[in-house]
CSV table of C-alpha atoms in Angstrom, one decimal:
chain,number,residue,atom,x,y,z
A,1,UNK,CA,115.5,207.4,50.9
A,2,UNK,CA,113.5,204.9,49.1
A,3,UNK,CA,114.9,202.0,48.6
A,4,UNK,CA,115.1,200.7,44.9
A,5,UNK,CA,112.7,197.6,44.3
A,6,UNK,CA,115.4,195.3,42.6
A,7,UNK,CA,114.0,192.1,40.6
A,8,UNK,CA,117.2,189.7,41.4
A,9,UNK,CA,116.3,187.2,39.3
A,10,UNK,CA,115.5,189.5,36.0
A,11,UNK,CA,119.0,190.9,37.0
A,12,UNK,CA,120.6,188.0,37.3
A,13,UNK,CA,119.4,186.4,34.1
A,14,UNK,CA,120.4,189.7,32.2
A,15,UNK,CA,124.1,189.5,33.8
A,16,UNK,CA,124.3,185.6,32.7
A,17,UNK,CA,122.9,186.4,29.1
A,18,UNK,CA,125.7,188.8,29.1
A,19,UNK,CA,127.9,186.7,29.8
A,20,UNK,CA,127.0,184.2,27.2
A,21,UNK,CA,127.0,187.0,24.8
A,22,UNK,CA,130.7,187.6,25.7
A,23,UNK,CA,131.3,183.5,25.1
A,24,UNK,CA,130.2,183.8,22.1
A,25,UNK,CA,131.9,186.9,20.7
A,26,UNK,CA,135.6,186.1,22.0
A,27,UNK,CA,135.2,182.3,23.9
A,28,UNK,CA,135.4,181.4,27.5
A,29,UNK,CA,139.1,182.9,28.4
A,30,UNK,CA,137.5,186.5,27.3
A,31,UNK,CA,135.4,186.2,30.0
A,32,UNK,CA,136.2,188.5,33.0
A,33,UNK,CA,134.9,190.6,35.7
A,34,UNK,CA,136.0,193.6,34.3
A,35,UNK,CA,134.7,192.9,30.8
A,36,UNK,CA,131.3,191.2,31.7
A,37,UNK,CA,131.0,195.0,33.4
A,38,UNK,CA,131.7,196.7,30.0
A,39,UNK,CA,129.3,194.8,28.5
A,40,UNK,CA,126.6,194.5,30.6
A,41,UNK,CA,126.5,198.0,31.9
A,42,UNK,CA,126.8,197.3,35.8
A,43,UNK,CA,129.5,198.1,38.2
A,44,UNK,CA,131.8,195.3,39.3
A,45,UNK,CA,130.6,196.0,42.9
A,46,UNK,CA,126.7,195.1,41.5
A,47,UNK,CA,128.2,192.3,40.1
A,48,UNK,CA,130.0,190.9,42.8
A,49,UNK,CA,126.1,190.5,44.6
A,50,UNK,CA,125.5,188.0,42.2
A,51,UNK,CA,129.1,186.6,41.1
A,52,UNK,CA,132.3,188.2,42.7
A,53,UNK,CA,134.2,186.2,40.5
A,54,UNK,CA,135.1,185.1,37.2
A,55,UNK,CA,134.3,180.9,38.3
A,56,UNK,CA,131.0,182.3,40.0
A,57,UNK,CA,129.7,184.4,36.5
A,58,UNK,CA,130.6,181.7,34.3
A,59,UNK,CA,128.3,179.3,36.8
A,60,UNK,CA,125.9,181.6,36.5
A,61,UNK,CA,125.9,181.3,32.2
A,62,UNK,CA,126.2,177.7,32.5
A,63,UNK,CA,123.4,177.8,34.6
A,64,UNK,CA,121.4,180.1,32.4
A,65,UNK,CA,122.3,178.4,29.3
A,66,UNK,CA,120.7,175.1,30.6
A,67,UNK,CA,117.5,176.9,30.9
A,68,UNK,CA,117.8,178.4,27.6
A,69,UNK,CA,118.7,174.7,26.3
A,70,UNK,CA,115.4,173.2,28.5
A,71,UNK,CA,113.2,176.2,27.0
A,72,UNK,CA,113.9,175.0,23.2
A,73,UNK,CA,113.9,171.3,23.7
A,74,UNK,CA,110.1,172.2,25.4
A,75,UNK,CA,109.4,174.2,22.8
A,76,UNK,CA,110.2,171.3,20.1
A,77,UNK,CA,108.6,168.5,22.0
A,78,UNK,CA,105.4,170.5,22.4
A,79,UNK,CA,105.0,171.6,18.8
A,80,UNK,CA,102.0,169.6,17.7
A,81,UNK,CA,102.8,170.4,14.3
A,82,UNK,CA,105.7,168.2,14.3
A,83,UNK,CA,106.2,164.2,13.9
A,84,UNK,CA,108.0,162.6,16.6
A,85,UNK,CA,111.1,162.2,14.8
A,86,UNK,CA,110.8,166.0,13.4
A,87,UNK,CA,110.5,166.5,17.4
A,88,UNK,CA,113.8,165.0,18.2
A,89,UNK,CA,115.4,166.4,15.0
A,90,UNK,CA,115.2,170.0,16.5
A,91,UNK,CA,115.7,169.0,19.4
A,92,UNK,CA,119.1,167.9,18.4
A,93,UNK,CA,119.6,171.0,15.7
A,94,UNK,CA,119.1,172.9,19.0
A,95,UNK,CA,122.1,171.9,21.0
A,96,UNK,CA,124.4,172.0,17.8
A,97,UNK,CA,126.8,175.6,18.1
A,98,UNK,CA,125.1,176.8,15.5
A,99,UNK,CA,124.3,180.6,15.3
A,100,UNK,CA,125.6,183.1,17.6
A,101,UNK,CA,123.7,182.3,21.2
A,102,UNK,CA,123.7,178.3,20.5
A,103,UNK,CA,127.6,178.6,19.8
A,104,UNK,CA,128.0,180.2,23.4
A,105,UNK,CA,125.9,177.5,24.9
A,106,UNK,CA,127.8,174.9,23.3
A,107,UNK,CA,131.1,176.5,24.3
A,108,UNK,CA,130.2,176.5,27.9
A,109,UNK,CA,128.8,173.1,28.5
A,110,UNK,CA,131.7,172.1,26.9
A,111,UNK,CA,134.2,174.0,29.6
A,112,UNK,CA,132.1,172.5,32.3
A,113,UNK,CA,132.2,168.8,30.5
A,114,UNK,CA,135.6,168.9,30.6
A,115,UNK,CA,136.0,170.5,33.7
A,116,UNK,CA,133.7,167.6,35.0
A,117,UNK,CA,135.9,164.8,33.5
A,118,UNK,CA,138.9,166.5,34.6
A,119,UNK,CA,138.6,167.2,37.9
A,120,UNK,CA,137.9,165.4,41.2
A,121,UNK,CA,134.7,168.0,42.2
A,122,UNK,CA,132.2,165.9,42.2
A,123,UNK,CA,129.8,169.0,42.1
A,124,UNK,CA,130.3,169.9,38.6
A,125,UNK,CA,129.8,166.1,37.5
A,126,UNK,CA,126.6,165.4,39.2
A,127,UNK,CA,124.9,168.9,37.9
A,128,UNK,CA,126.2,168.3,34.1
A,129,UNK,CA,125.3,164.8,34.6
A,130,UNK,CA,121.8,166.2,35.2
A,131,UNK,CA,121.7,168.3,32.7
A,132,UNK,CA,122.5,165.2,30.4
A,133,UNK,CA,120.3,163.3,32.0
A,134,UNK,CA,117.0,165.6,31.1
A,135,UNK,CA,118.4,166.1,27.5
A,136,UNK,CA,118.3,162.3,27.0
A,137,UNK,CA,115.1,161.8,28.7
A,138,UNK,CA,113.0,164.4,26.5
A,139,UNK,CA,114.5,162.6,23.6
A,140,UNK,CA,113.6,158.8,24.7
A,141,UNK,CA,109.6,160.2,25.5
A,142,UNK,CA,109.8,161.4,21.6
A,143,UNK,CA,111.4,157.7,20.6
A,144,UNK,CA,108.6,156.0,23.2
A,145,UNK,CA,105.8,157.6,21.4
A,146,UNK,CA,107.1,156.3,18.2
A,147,UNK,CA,107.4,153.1,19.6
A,148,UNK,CA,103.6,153.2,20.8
A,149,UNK,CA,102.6,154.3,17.6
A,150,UNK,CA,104.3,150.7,15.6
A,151,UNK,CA,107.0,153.0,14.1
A,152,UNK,CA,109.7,151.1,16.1
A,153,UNK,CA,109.6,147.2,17.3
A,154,UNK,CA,108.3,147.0,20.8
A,155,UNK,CA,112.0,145.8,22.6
A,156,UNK,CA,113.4,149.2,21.3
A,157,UNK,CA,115.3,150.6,24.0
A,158,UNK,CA,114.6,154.1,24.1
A,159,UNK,CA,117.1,155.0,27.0
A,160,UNK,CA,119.9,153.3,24.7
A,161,UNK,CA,118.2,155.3,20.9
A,162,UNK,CA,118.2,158.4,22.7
A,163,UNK,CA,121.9,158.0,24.2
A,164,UNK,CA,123.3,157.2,20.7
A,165,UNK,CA,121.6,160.1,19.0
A,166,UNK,CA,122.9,162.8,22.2
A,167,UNK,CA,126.2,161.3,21.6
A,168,UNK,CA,126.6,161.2,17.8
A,169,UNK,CA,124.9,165.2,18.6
A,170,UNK,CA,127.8,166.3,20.9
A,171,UNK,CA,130.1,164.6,19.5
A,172,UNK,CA,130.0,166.5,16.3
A,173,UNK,CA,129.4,169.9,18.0
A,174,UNK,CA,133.1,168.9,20.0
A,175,UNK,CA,134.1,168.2,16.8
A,176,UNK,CA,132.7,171.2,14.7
A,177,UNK,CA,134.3,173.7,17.1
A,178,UNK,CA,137.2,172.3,15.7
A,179,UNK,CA,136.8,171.8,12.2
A,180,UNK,CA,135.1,174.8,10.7
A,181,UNK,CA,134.2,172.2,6.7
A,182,UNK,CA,131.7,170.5,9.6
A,183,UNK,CA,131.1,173.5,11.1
A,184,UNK,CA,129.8,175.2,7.9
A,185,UNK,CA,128.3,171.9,6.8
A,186,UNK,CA,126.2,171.8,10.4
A,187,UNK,CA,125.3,175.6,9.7
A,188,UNK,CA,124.2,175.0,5.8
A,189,UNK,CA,122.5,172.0,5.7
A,190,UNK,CA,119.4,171.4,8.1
A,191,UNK,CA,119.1,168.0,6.9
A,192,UNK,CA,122.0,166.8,8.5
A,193,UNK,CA,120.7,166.3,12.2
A,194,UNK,CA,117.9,164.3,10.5
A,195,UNK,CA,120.5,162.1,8.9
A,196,UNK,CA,121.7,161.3,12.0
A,197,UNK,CA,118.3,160.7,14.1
A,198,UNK,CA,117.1,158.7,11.1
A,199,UNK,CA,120.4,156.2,11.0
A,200,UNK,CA,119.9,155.2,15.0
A,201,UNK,CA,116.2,154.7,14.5
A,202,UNK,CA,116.9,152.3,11.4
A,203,UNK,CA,119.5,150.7,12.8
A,204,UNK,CA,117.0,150.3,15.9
A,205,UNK,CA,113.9,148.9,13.4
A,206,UNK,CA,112.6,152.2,12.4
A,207,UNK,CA,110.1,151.8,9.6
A,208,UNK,CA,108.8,155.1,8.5
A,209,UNK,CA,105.7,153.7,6.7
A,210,UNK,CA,102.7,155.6,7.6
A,211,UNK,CA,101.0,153.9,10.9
A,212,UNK,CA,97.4,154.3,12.1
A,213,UNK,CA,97.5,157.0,14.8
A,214,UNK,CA,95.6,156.4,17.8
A,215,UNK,CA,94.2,159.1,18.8
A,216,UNK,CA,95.1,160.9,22.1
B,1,UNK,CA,184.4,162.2,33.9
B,2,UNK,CA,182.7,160.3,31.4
B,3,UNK,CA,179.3,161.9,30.2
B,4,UNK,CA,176.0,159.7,30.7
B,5,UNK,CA,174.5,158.8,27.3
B,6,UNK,CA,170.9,159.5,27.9
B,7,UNK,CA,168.1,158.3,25.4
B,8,UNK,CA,166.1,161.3,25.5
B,9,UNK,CA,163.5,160.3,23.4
B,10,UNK,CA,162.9,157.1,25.9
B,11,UNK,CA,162.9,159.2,28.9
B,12,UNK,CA,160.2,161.9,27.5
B,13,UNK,CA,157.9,158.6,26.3
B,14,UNK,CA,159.1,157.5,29.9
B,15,UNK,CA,158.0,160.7,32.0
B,16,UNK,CA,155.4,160.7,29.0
B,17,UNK,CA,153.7,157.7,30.0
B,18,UNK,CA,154.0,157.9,33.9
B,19,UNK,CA,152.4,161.4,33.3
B,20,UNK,CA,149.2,159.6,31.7
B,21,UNK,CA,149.4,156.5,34.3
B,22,UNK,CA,148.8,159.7,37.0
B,23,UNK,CA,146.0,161.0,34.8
B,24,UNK,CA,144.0,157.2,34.6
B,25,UNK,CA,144.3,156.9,38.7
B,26,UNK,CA,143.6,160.5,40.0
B,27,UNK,CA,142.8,162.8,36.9
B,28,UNK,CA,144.0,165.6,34.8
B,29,UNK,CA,143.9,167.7,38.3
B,30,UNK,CA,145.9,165.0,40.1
B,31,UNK,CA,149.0,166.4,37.8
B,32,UNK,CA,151.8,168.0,39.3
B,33,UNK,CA,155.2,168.2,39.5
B,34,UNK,CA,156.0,166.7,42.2
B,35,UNK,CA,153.4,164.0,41.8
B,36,UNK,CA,154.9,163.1,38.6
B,37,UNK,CA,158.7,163.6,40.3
B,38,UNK,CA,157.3,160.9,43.1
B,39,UNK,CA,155.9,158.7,40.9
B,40,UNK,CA,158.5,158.3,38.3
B,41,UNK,CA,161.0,158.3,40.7
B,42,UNK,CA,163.0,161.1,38.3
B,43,UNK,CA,163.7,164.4,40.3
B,44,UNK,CA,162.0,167.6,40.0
B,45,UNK,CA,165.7,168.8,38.3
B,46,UNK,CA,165.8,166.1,35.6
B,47,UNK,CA,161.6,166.4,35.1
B,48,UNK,CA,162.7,170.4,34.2
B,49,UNK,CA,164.7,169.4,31.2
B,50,UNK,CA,161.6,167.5,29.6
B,51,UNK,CA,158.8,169.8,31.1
B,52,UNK,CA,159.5,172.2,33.9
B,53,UNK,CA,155.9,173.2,34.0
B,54,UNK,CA,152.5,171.2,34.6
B,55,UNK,CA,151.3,172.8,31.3
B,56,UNK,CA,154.5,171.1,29.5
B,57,UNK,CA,154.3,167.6,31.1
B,58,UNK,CA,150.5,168.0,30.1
B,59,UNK,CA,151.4,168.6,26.6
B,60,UNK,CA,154.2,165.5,26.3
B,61,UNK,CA,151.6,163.4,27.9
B,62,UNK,CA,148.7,164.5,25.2
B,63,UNK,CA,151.3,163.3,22.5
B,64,UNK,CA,152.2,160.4,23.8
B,65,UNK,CA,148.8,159.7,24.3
B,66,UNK,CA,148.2,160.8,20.1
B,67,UNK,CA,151.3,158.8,19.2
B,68,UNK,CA,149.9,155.9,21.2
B,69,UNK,CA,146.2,156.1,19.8
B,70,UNK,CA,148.0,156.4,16.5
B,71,UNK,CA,149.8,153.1,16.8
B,72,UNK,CA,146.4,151.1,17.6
B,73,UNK,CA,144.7,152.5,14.6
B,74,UNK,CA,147.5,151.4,12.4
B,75,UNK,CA,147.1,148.2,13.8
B,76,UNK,CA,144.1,148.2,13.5
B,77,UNK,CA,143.4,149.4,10.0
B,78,UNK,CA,146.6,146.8,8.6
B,79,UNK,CA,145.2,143.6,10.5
B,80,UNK,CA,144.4,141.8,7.4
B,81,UNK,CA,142.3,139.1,10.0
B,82,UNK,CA,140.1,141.9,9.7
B,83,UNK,CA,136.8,142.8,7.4
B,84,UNK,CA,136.8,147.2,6.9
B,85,UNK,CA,133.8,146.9,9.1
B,86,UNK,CA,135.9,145.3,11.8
B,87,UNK,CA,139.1,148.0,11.6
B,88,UNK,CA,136.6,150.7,11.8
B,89,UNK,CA,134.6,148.7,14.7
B,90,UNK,CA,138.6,148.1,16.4
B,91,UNK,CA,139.6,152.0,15.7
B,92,UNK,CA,136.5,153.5,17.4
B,93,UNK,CA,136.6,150.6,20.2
B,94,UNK,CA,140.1,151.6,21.0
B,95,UNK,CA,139.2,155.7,21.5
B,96,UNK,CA,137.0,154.8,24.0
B,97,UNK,CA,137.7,155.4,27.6
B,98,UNK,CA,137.3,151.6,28.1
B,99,UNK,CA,140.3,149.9,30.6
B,100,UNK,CA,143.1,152.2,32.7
B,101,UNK,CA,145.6,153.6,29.5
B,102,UNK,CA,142.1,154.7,27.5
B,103,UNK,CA,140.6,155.9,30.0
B,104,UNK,CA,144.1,158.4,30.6
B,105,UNK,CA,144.0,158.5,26.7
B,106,UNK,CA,140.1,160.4,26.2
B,107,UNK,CA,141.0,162.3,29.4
B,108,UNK,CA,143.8,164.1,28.2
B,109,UNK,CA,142.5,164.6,24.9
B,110,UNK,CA,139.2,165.9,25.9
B,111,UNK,CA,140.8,168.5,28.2
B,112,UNK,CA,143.2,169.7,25.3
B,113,UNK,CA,139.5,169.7,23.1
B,114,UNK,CA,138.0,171.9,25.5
B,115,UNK,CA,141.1,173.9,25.7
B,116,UNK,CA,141.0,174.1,22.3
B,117,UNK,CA,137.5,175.3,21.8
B,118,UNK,CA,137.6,177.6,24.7
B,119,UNK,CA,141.0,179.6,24.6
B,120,UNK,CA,142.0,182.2,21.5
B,121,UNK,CA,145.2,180.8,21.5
B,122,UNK,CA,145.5,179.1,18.2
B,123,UNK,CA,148.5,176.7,18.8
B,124,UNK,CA,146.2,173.7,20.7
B,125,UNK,CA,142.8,174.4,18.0
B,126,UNK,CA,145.6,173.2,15.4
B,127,UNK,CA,147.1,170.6,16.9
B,128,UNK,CA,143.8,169.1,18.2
B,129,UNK,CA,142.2,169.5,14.6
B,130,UNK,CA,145.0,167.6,12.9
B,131,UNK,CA,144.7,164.4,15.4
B,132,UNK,CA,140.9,164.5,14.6
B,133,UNK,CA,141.8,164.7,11.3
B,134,UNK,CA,144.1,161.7,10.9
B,135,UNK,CA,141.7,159.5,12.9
B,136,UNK,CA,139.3,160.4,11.0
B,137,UNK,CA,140.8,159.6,7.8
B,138,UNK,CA,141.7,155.8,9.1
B,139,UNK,CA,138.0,155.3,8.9
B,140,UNK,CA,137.5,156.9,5.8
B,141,UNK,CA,140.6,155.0,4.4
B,142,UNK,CA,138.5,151.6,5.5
B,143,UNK,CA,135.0,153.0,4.2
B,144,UNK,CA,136.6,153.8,1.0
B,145,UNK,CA,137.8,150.0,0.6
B,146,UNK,CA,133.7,149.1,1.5
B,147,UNK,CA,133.4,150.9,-1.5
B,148,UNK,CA,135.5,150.0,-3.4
B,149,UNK,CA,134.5,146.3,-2.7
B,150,UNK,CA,130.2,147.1,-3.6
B,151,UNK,CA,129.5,147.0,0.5
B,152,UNK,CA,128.3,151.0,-0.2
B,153,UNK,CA,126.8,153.1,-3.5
B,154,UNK,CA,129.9,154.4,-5.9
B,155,UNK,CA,128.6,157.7,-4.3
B,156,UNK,CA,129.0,157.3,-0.7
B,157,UNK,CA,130.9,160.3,1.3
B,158,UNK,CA,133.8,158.6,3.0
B,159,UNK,CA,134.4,161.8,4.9
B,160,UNK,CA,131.1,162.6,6.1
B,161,UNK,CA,130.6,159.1,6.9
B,162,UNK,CA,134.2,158.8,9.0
B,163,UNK,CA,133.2,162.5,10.5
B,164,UNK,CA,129.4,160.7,12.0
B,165,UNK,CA,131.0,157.7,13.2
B,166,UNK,CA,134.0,159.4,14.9
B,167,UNK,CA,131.3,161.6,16.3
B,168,UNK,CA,129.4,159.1,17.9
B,169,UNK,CA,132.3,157.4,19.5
B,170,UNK,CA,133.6,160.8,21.1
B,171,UNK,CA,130.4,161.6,22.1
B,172,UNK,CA,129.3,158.5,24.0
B,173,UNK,CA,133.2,159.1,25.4
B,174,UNK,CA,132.0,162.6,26.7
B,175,UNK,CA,129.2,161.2,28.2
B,176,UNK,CA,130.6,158.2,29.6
B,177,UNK,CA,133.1,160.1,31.7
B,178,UNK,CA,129.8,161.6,33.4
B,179,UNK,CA,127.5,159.0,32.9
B,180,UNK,CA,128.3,155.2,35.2
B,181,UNK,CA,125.8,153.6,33.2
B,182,UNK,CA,126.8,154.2,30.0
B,183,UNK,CA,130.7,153.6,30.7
B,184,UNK,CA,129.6,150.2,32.3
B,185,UNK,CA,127.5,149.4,29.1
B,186,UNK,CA,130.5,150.5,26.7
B,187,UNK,CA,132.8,148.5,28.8
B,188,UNK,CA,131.1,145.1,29.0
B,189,UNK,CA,129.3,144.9,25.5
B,190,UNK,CA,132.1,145.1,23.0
B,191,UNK,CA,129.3,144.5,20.2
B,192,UNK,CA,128.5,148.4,20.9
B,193,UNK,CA,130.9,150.2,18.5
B,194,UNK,CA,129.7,147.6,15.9
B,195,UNK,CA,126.5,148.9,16.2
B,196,UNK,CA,127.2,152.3,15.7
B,197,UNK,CA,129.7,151.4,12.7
B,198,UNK,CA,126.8,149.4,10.8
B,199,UNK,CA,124.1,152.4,12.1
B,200,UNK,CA,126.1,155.1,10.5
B,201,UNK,CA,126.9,152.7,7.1
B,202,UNK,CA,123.7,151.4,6.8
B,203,UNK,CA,122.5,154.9,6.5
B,204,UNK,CA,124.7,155.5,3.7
B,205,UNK,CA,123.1,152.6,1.7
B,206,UNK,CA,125.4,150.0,3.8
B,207,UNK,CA,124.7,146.0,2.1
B,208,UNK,CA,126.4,143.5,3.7
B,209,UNK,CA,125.7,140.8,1.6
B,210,UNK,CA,128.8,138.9,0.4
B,211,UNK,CA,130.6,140.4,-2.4
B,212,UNK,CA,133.3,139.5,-4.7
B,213,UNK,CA,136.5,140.9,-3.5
B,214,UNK,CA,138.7,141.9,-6.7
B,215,UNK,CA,142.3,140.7,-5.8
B,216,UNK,CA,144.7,143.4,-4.0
């Protein structure tokens, strides 16, 4: 007999995104080793090689969903065709639960957020502080470049910008979740994560009058 | 035999409070029955009249902890040393996981807001909304009177500018619980909140020039 020449990792990823699918269809508690085997298509015995349980599956979609998450901000931060602060708007329209697969990422950082704050495992806490971490980062090099280019005052503290526009970010995703008026509102109106990367930068010094570019 | 006369109300704020006293030292996972029996210095027996789960001695803690909040926002919002700005500055400063009894406070609530968003069970999504929405409607309450006083345009969203502050300020909370840095920052700079109160205003057209304040 032959045996079968299995990618792992393609498999793996397909198992996460079906998991993430199931998040965001019927939320985190829906989420079971039984069902993520409906879905997906594989026997619970192929899916115990890559998470036996319902802790190790869910890992594996927050895991995923990070990749997904580092794949868009990329994305944003390399389109030329963008300003900086359009660059850090979608980068902050991407992490918002809106839409089907960006509501199942939301949902899942979320779980493991809490499940960071709440618990004594450091483990969780130092990989979602990581994940954070990155998110922020990609954010201040955006708010640096505006900086270099005379759109903000030289002593702007991009570490500090970037952490006040992730924060006012999450904060209304936590919230939105909640409350579907902000909810709707977040999935209506595009403008609104402008809004909100706009009023840090002002209240940093932004002025949005047209600087000379230098070139690159 | 002449029947104790037992304020029950004082003992649940009583078990109430030693419950969120555990959560500031050792964490939502720290909670248990016995922990709080030891603690508290009630039996296991009496504790079962109150709560005879975790999950219910969870649940009185969480509102304690939204009476509590409750009470420093009305003290907040009626301190008439105060300017608006200031309440909403004092209301956001005081949801912050800043000190031991705040830090218990966002703890418990951001584990019944991830509860919330992940579960089906509707019970905790309506509860949780309804605190957000009271908090959020202090700041409003105070951005209306900034109105009303010429600080903002006749046209300024109250709501939608309560909802972007109170995102902020739970956000940087989420983060702080992973992030050292940022908790250290938000402990020791008090002039924090400010700035993200006068960001968020500012936005909507915020002028802080003196005005004439009609008689109340």
């Amino acid at each position: 007999m032959v045996p079968k020449i299995v990618d792992h990792d393609e498999r793996r990823k397909e198992i996460a995104d079906a998991v993430l699918d199931l998040i965001a269809r019927v939320g985190i508690d829906g989420v079971t080793l039984r069902e993520v085997a409906r879905v997906s298509g594989w026997s619970t015995g192929i899916l115990s090689h890559y998470g036996g349980s319902r802790d190790e599956l869910l890992l594996l979609a927050l895991r995923r969903a990070a990749e997904l998450a580092g794949e868009s901000f990329r994305k944003a931060s390399q389109d030329t065709s963008l300003s900086d602060l359009d660059k850090i708007t979608e980068i902050i329209y991407e992490s918002l639960p809106v839409g089907h697969s960006r509501l199942a990422l939301q949902r899942i950082f979320l779980f493991y957020y809490a499940r960071a704050a709440t618990t004594t495992d450091d483990l969780f806490s130092a990989e979602m502080r990581r994940y954070l971490e990155n998110w922020r980062r990609v954010i201040a090099r955006c708010v640096d470049r505006i900086t270099e280019s005379g759109g903000l005052p030289p002593e702007a503290d991009s570490a500090r910008i970037a952490a006040d526009i992730a924060a006012i970010a999450d904060g209304s995703s936590l919230h939105a979740i909640l409350d579907p008026i902000l909810m709707d509102r977040l999935t209506e109106d595009r403008s609104i994560p402008h809004s909100w990367v706009t009023a840090v930068l002002q209240a940093a010094g932004y002025d949005d009058t047209p600087h000379f570019h230098m070139p690159e």
